[in-house]
XYZ file of C-alpha atoms in Angstrom:
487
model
C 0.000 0.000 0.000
C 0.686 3.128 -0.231
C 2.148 3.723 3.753
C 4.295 1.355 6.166
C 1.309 0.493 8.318
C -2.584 0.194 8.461
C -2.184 1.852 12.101
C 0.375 3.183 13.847
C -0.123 3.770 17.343
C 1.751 6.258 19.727
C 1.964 4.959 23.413
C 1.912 1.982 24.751
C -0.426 2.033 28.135
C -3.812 0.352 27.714
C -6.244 1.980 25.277
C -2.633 1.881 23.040
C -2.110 -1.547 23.556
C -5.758 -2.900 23.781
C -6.167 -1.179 20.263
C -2.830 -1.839 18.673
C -3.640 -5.518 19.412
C -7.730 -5.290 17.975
C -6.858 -3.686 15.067
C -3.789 -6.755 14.473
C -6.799 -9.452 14.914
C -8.060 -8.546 11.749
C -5.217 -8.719 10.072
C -4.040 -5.419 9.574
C -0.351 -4.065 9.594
C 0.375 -2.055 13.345
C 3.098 -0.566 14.792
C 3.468 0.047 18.016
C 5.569 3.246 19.529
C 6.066 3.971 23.306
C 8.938 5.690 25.105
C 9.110 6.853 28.868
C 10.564 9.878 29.788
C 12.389 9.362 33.203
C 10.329 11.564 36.198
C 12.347 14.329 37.397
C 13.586 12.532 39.686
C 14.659 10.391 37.559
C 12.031 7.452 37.172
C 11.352 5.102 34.530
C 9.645 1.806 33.416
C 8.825 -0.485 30.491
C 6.102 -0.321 28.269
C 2.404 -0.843 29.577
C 1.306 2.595 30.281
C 0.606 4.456 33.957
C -1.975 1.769 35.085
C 1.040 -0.942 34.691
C 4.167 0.898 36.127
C 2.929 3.568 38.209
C -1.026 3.126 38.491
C -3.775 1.191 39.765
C -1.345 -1.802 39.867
C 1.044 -0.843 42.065
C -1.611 1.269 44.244
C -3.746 -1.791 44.762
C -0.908 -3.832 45.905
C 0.173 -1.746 48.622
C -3.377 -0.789 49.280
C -3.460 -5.068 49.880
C -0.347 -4.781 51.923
C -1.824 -2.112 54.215
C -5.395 -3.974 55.131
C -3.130 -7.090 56.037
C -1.519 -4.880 58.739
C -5.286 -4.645 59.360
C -6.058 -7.883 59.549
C -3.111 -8.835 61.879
C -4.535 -6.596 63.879
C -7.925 -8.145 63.904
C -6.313 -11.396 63.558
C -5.579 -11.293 67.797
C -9.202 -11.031 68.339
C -10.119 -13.923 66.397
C -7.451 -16.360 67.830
C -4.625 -15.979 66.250
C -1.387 -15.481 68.464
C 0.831 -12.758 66.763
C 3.968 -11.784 68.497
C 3.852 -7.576 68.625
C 5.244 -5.388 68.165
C 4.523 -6.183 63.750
C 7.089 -4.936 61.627
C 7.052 -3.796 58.137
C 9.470 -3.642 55.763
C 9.095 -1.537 52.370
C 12.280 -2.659 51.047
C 10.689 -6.638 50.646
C 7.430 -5.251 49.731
C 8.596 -2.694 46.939
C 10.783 -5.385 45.551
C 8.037 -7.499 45.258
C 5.780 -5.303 43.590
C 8.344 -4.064 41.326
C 9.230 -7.524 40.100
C 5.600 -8.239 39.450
C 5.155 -4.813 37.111
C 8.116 -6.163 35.406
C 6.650 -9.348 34.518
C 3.855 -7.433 32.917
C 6.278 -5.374 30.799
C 7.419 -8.273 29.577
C 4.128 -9.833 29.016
C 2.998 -7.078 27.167
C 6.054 -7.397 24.260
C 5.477 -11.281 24.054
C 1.737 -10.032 23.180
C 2.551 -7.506 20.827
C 5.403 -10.020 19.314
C 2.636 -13.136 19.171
C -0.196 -10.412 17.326
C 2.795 -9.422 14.842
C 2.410 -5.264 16.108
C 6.090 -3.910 15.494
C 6.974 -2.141 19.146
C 9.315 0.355 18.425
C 10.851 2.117 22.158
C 11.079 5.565 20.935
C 9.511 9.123 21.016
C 6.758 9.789 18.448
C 5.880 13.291 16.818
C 4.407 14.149 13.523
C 6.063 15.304 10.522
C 3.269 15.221 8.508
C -0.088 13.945 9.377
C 0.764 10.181 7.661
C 4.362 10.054 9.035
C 6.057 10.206 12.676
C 9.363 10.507 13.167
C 10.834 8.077 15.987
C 13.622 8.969 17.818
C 15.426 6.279 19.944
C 17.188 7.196 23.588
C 20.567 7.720 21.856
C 19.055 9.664 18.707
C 18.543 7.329 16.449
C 15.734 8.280 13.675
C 13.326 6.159 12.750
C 10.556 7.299 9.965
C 7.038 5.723 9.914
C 4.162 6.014 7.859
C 0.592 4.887 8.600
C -2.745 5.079 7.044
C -4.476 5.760 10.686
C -2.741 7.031 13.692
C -4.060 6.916 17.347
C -2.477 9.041 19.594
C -2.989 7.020 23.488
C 0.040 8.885 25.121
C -1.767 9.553 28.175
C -0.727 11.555 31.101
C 1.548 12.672 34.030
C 1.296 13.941 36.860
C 1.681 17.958 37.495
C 4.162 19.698 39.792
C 3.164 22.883 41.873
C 5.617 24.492 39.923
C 4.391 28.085 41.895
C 5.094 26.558 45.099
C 9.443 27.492 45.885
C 10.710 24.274 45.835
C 8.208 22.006 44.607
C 10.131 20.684 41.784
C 13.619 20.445 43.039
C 12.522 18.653 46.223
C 9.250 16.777 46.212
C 8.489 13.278 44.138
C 5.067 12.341 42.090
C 2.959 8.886 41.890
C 5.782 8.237 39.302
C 8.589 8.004 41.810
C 6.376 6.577 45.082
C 5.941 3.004 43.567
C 9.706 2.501 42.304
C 11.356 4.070 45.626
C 13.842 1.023 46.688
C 13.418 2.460 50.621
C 10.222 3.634 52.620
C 9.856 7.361 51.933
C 9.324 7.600 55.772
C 7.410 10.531 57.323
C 5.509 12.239 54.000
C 2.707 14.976 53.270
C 1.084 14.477 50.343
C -1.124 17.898 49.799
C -4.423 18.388 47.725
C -6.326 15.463 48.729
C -7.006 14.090 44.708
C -7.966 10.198 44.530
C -4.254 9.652 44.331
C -2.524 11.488 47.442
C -5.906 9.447 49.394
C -4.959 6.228 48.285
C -1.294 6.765 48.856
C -1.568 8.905 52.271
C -3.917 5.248 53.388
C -1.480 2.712 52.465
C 1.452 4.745 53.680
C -0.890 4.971 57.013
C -1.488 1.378 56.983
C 2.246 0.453 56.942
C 3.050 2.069 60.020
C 4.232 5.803 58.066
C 3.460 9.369 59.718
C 1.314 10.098 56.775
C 0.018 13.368 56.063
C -2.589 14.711 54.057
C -2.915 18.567 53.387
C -6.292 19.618 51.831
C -7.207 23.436 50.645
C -10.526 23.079 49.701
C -12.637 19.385 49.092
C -11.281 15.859 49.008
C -11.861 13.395 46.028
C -13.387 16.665 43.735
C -15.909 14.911 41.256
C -16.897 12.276 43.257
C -20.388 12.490 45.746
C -19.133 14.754 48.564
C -21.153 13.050 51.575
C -19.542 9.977 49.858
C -15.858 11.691 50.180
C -16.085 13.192 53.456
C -16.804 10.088 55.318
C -13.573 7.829 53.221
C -11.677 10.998 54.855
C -12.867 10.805 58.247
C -12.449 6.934 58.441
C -9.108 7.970 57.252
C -8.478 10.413 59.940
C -9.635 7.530 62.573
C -7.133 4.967 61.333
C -4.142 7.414 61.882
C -3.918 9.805 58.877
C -3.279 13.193 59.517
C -5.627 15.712 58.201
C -4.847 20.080 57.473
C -7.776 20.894 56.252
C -8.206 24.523 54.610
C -4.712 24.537 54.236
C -2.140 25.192 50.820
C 1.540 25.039 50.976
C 4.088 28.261 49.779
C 7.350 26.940 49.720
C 10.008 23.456 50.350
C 13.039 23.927 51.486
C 15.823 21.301 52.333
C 17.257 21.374 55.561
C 20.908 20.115 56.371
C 19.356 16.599 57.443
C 18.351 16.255 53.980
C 15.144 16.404 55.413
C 12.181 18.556 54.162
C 10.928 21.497 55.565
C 7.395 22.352 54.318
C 6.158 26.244 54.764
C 1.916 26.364 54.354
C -0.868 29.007 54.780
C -3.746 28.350 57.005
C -6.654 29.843 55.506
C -9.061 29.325 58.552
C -6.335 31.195 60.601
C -4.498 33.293 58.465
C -1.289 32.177 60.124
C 1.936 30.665 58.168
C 3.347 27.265 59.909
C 6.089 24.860 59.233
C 7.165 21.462 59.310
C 9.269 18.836 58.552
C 9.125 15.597 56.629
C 11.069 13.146 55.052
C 9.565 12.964 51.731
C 6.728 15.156 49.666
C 4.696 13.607 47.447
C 2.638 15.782 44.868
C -0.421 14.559 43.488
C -2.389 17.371 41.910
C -3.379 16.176 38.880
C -2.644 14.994 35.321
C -1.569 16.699 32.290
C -2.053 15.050 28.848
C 1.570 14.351 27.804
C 1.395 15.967 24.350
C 4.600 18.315 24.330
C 6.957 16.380 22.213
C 4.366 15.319 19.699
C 3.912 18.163 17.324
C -0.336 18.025 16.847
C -0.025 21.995 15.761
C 2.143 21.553 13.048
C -1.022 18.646 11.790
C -3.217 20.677 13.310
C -4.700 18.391 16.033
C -6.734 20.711 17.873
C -6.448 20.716 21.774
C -8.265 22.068 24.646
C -5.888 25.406 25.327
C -6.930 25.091 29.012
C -6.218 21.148 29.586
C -4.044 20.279 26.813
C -6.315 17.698 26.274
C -6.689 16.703 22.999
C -10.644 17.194 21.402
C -12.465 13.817 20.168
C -16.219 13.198 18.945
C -18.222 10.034 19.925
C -15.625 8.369 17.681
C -12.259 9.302 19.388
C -11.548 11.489 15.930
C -9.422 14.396 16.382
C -9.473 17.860 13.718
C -7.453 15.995 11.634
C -9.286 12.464 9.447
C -7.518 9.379 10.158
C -6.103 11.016 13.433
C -7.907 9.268 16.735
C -7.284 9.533 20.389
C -8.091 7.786 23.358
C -7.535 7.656 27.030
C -6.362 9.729 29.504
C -5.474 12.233 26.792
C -8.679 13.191 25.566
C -11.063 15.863 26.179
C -14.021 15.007 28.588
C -13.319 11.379 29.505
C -12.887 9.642 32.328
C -8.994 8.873 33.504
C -9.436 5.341 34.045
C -7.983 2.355 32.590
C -10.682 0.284 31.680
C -12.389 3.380 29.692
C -9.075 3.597 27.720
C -9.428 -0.370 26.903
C -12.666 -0.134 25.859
C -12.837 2.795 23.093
C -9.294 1.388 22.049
C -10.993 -1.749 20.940
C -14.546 -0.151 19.616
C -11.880 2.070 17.795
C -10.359 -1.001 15.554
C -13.093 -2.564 15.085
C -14.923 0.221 13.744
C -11.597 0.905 11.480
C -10.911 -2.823 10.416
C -14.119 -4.412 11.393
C -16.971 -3.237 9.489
C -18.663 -2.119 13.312
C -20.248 0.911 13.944
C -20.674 0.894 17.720
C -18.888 3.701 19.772
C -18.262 3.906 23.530
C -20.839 4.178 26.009
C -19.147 6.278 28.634
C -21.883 6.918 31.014
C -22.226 4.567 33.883
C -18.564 3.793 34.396
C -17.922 2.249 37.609
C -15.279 2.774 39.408
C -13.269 2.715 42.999
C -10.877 4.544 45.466
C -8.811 2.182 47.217
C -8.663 4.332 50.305
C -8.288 2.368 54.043
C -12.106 2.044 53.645
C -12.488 1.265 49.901
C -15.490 3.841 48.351
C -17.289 2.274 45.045
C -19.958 4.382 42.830
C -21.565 4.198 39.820
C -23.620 6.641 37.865
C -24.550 10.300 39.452
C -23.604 11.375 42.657
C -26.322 12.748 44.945
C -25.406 16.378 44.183
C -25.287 15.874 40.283
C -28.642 14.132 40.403
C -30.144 17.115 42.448
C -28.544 19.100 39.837
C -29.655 17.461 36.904
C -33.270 16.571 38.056
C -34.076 18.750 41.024
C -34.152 17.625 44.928
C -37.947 16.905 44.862
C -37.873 14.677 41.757
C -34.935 11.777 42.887
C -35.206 9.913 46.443
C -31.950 8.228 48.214
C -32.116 5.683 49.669
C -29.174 4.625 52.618
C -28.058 2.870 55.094
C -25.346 2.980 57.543
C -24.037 -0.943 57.986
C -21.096 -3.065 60.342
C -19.942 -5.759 58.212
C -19.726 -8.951 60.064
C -15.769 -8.923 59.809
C -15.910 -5.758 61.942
C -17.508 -6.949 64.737
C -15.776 -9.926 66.752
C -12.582 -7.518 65.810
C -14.517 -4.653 67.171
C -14.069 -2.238 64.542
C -15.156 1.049 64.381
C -18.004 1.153 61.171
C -19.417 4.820 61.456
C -18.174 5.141 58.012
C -19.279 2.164 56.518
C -22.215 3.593 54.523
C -24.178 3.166 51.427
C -26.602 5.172 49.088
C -28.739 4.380 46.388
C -29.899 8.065 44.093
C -32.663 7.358 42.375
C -35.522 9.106 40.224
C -39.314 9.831 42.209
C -41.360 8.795 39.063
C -43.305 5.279 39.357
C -40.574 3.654 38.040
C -37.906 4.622 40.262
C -34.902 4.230 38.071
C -31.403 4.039 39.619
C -29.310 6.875 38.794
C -26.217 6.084 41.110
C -25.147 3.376 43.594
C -22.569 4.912 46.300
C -20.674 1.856 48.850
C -18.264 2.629 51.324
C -17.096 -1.140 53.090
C -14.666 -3.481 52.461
C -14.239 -4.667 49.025
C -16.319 -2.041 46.975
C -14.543 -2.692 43.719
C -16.105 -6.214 43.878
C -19.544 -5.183 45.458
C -20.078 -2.134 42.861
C -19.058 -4.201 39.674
C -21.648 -6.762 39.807
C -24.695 -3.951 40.735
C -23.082 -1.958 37.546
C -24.270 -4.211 35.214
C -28.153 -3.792 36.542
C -27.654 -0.068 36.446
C -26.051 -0.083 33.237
C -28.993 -2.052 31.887
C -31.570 0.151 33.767
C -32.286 -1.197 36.655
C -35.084 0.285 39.175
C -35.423 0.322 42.879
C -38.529 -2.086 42.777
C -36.191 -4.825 40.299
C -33.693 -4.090 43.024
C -36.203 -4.901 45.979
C -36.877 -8.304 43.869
C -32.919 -8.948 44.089
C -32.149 -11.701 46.771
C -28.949 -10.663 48.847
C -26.143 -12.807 49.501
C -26.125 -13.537 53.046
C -23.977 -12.559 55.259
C -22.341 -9.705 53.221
C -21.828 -6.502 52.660
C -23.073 -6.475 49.534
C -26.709 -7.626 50.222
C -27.603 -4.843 52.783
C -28.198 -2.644 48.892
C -30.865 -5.599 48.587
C -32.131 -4.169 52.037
C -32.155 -0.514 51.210
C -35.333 0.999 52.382
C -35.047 4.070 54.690
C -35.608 7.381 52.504
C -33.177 10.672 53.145
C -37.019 12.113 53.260
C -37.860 10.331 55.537
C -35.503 11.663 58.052
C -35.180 7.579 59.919
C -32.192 6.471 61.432
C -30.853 4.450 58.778
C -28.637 2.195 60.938
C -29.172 -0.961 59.759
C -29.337 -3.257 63.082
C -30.109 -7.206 63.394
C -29.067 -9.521 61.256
C-alpha cells in the first residue's frame, strides 16, 4: 500500500495496547511506539502505560499490603497469636511489587510479538499527518508512515511548579511506587484520589502520613460519599490540614524537608518537617513532544487535552485519540481499553458501535475502599431537582468488623434514584470493604436500567456486605435512622 502500516499507534499504556492488538486481529499491519521519559527525579519503566508501572497496579498492591496490617490486627481477636510489636518492611514489599510490574512489561512485548504489532521504544511526533518521526534514547531516527494514527500517550502527573521548591525537592505517583526504601514521614497535599490512596497505604504500613487539603477531598466524586472515606481515614491514623495550601520546600541540612503552608481558617503561616513530599495534583495530557499543531490536532488550550467526537476522531481524518489524553473522559484504565478496541473494530471491522461512557464504575482504594456508579447525589439534584430523585441509605457493620470490634461509622451506602413510578437508579454509592467487587456486579443492573422495585426483587447474599443494597429501604425524606441493626 501506499504507507508502512494500516495503524500506527503512539503509546503503549492500555487503550494503546488494547487497540494496537484489535486492530492486528483482523489482520491489519500495526506498529506500536512507546517511550518513557524518566520523572524528574529520575524514574522510569517499560512499556504498559501508567496503570502498569505507576497506576492502579502498584496502588492496589500496597493498598493489599496495608489492610493485612489490618487484619493482623484483627487477627488477635479472632485467635490468632501474633507476636507484637509487627514490623514492616518496604524494602521486601517494593521489591516485590516491582518484580511483578516487570513481569507485565514483559508480558505485554510477548503479546505484541505473538499479534505481529512492530513495538518500536522511541519518542513519536508528527512530521506530517501520515508520518512520525521516531527517535530512539541515543538519537537514532526512525521514519514511519501509517494510514491511521491513534495518539494514546496519556498523562503525568503535574508539579506545583508556583510553590518554591516544589520541583527540586518533592516526588510524584511516578517516583512513590519505584522508591527502593520507605519514603518515611511524608505529606502528600491536595487530597485528589491519588494522594488518598497513597496517604492510606502509607498509614497502613506504620508511616506518619500526612494529608494537606485546601478546599474538598476526592473533587468529582459524591461529597457526603468523600467526606466520610476521609474521616475513616483520619480515625485509622492519617493526619488531616484541612483549609490549608503550601508556599514553599526547602531542604534542611538533614536532607530532610521542611514544608512552609498558609492556614486559611487562621491566616497564620506554619512549618514542618518531613522526610519525603509527594505531589499529586493532577494529570496533564503528555502531548509536548508530539507536534499536533504543526497537523493541526486541535487541543483544549486550558487542559491540553486533545478534542475527540463520539468516535475518538481528532481535527485531523484518520487522526484518533483515546484515554487519559482526551477531552471530557474519564482517567481510568478500563475506559481507555474499551474505546481502544470499539476504535479497531470500527476501522478494520466493518462495526459501527462507539463507547458508552456513562455509567462507568469505578473505585478509590482508600483504608475504607469507596465504590460508585452513575450520578452522585449532588449531580442528580442538579440534573433533576431535589424533589424529583429519592436516596435511599443505610449505615451498615460488616460482620468482619464486629468480633474484631471495629469502628463502622463510616461504613455507609446510598442508592440516588428518580421519584417517578418507576424509580430508576441513577447512582449506587458503597463505602465497606471490598467495593470494587460489590459495585461491579450492581453496575451491570444499572447499566442495563435497573429500578429500585427490580432491586427490591434482588435476593442478597447472606452474610455480606453487599446484600444490605438488597435491604435498602429508609428514605433521606424520611428523616429515619438508617442504621441498619439485626441480622
Amino acid at each position: 500500500g501506499k504507507y508502512e502500516y494500516d495503524l500506527l499507534v503512539i503509546g503503549g499504556g492500555s487503550g494503546g495496547l488494547a487497540c494496537a492488538k484489535e486492530a492486528a486481529q483482523f489482520g491489519r499491519k500495526v506498529a506500536v511506539l512507546d517511550y518513557v521519559e524518566p520523572s524528574q527525579r529520575g524514574t522510569k519503566w517499560g512499556l504498559g502505560g501508567t496503570c502498569v508501572n505507576v497506576g492502579c497496579i502498584p496502588k492496589k498492591l500496597m493498598h493489599q499490603a496495608a489492610l493485612l496490617g489490618s487484619a493482623l490486627k484483627d487477627a488477635q481477636h479472632y485467635g490468632w497469636n501474633i507476636a507484637q510489636p509487627v514490623h514492616h518492611t518496604w524494602s521486601v514489599m517494593a521489591q516485590a511489587v516491582q518484580n511483578y510490574v516487570k513481569s507485565l512489561n514483559w508480558g505485554h512485548r510477548v503479546q505484541l510479538q505473538d499479534k505481529k504489532v512492530k513495538y518500536f521504544n522511541m519518542k513519536g511526533s508528527f512530521s506530517d499527518p501520515h508520518t512520525i518521526r521516531g527517535l530512539t534514547k541515543a538519537g537514532k531516527e526512525t521514519i514511519v508512515t501509517a494510514e491511521n494514527i491513534v495518539i494514546a500517550t496519556g498523562g503525568r502527573p503535574k508539579y506545583p511548579t508556583h510553590i518554591t521548591g516544589a520541583l527540586e525537592y518533592g516526588i510524584t505517583s511516578d517516583d512513590l511506587f519505584w522508591l527502593k526504601e520507605s519514603p518515611g514521614k511524608t505529606l502528600t497535599p491536595f487530597g485528589f484520589n491519588v494522594s488518598l490512596e497513597c496517604a492510606g497505604f502509607l498509614t497502613g504500613i506504620g508511616l506518619d502520613t500526612t494529608v494537606m487539603m485546601r478546599s474538598i477531598p476526592l473533587r468529582g466524586f459524591d461529597q457526603q460519599m468523600a467526606t466520610l472515606v476521609t474521616d475513616y481515614m483520619e480515625s485509622y491514623g492519617t493526619k488531616f490540614l484541612k483549609r490549608c495550601f503550601p508556599t514553599k520546600v526547602e531542604k534542611l541540612e538533614s536532607n530532610r524537608l521542611q514544608v512552609t503552608w498558609k492556614n486559611t481558617d487562621l491566616g497564620t503561616e506554619e512549618t514542618e518537617s518531613f522526610d519525603t513530599v509527594m505531589w499529586a495534583v493532577g494529570r496533564a495530557p503528555d502531548t509536548k513532544t508530539l507536534n499536533l499543531e504543526t497537523v493541526g490536532v486541535k487541543t483544549n488550550s486550558e487542559t491540553g487535552k486533545i478534542i475527540v467526537d463520539a468516535s475518538e476522531a481528532t481535527s485531523v481524518p484518520h487522526i484518533y485519540a483515546v484515554g487519559d489524553i482526551t477531552e471530557g473522559r474519564p482517567e481510568l484504565t478500563p475506559t481507555a481499553i474499551a474505546a481502544g478496541k470499539l476504535l479497531a473494530q470500527r476501522l478494520f471491522g466493518q462495526s459501527s458501535e462507539l463507547m458508552d461512557y456513562d455509567n462507568v464504575p469505578t473505585t478509590v482504594f482508600t483504608p475504607l475502599e469507596y465504590g460508585c456508579v452513575g450520578l452522585s447525589e449532588d449531580a442528580a439534584v442538579q440534573c433533576y431537582g431535589s424533589d424529583n430523585i429519592e436516596v435511599y441509605h443505610a449505615y451498615y457493620k460488616p460482620l468482619e468488623f464486629t468480633v474484631a470490634e471495629r469502628d463502622a461509622t463510616q461504613c455507609y451506602m446510598k442508592m440516588v434514584c428518580l421519584r417517578e413510578r418507576e424509580q430508576r437508579i441513577l447512582g449506587l454509592h458503597f463505602i465497606g470493604p471490598n467495593a470494587g467487587e460489590v459495585i461491579q456486579g450492581f453496575a451491570l443492573g444499572i447499566k442495563c436500567g435497573a429500578t429500585y422495585p427490580q432491586l427490591m426483587k434482588t435476593i442478597g447474599i447472606h452474610p455480606t456486605c453487599a446484600e444490605e443494597i438488597t435491604k435498602l429501604h429508609i428514605t433521606k425524606r424520611s428523616g429515619l435512622d438508617a442504621t441498619v441493626t439485626g441480622c
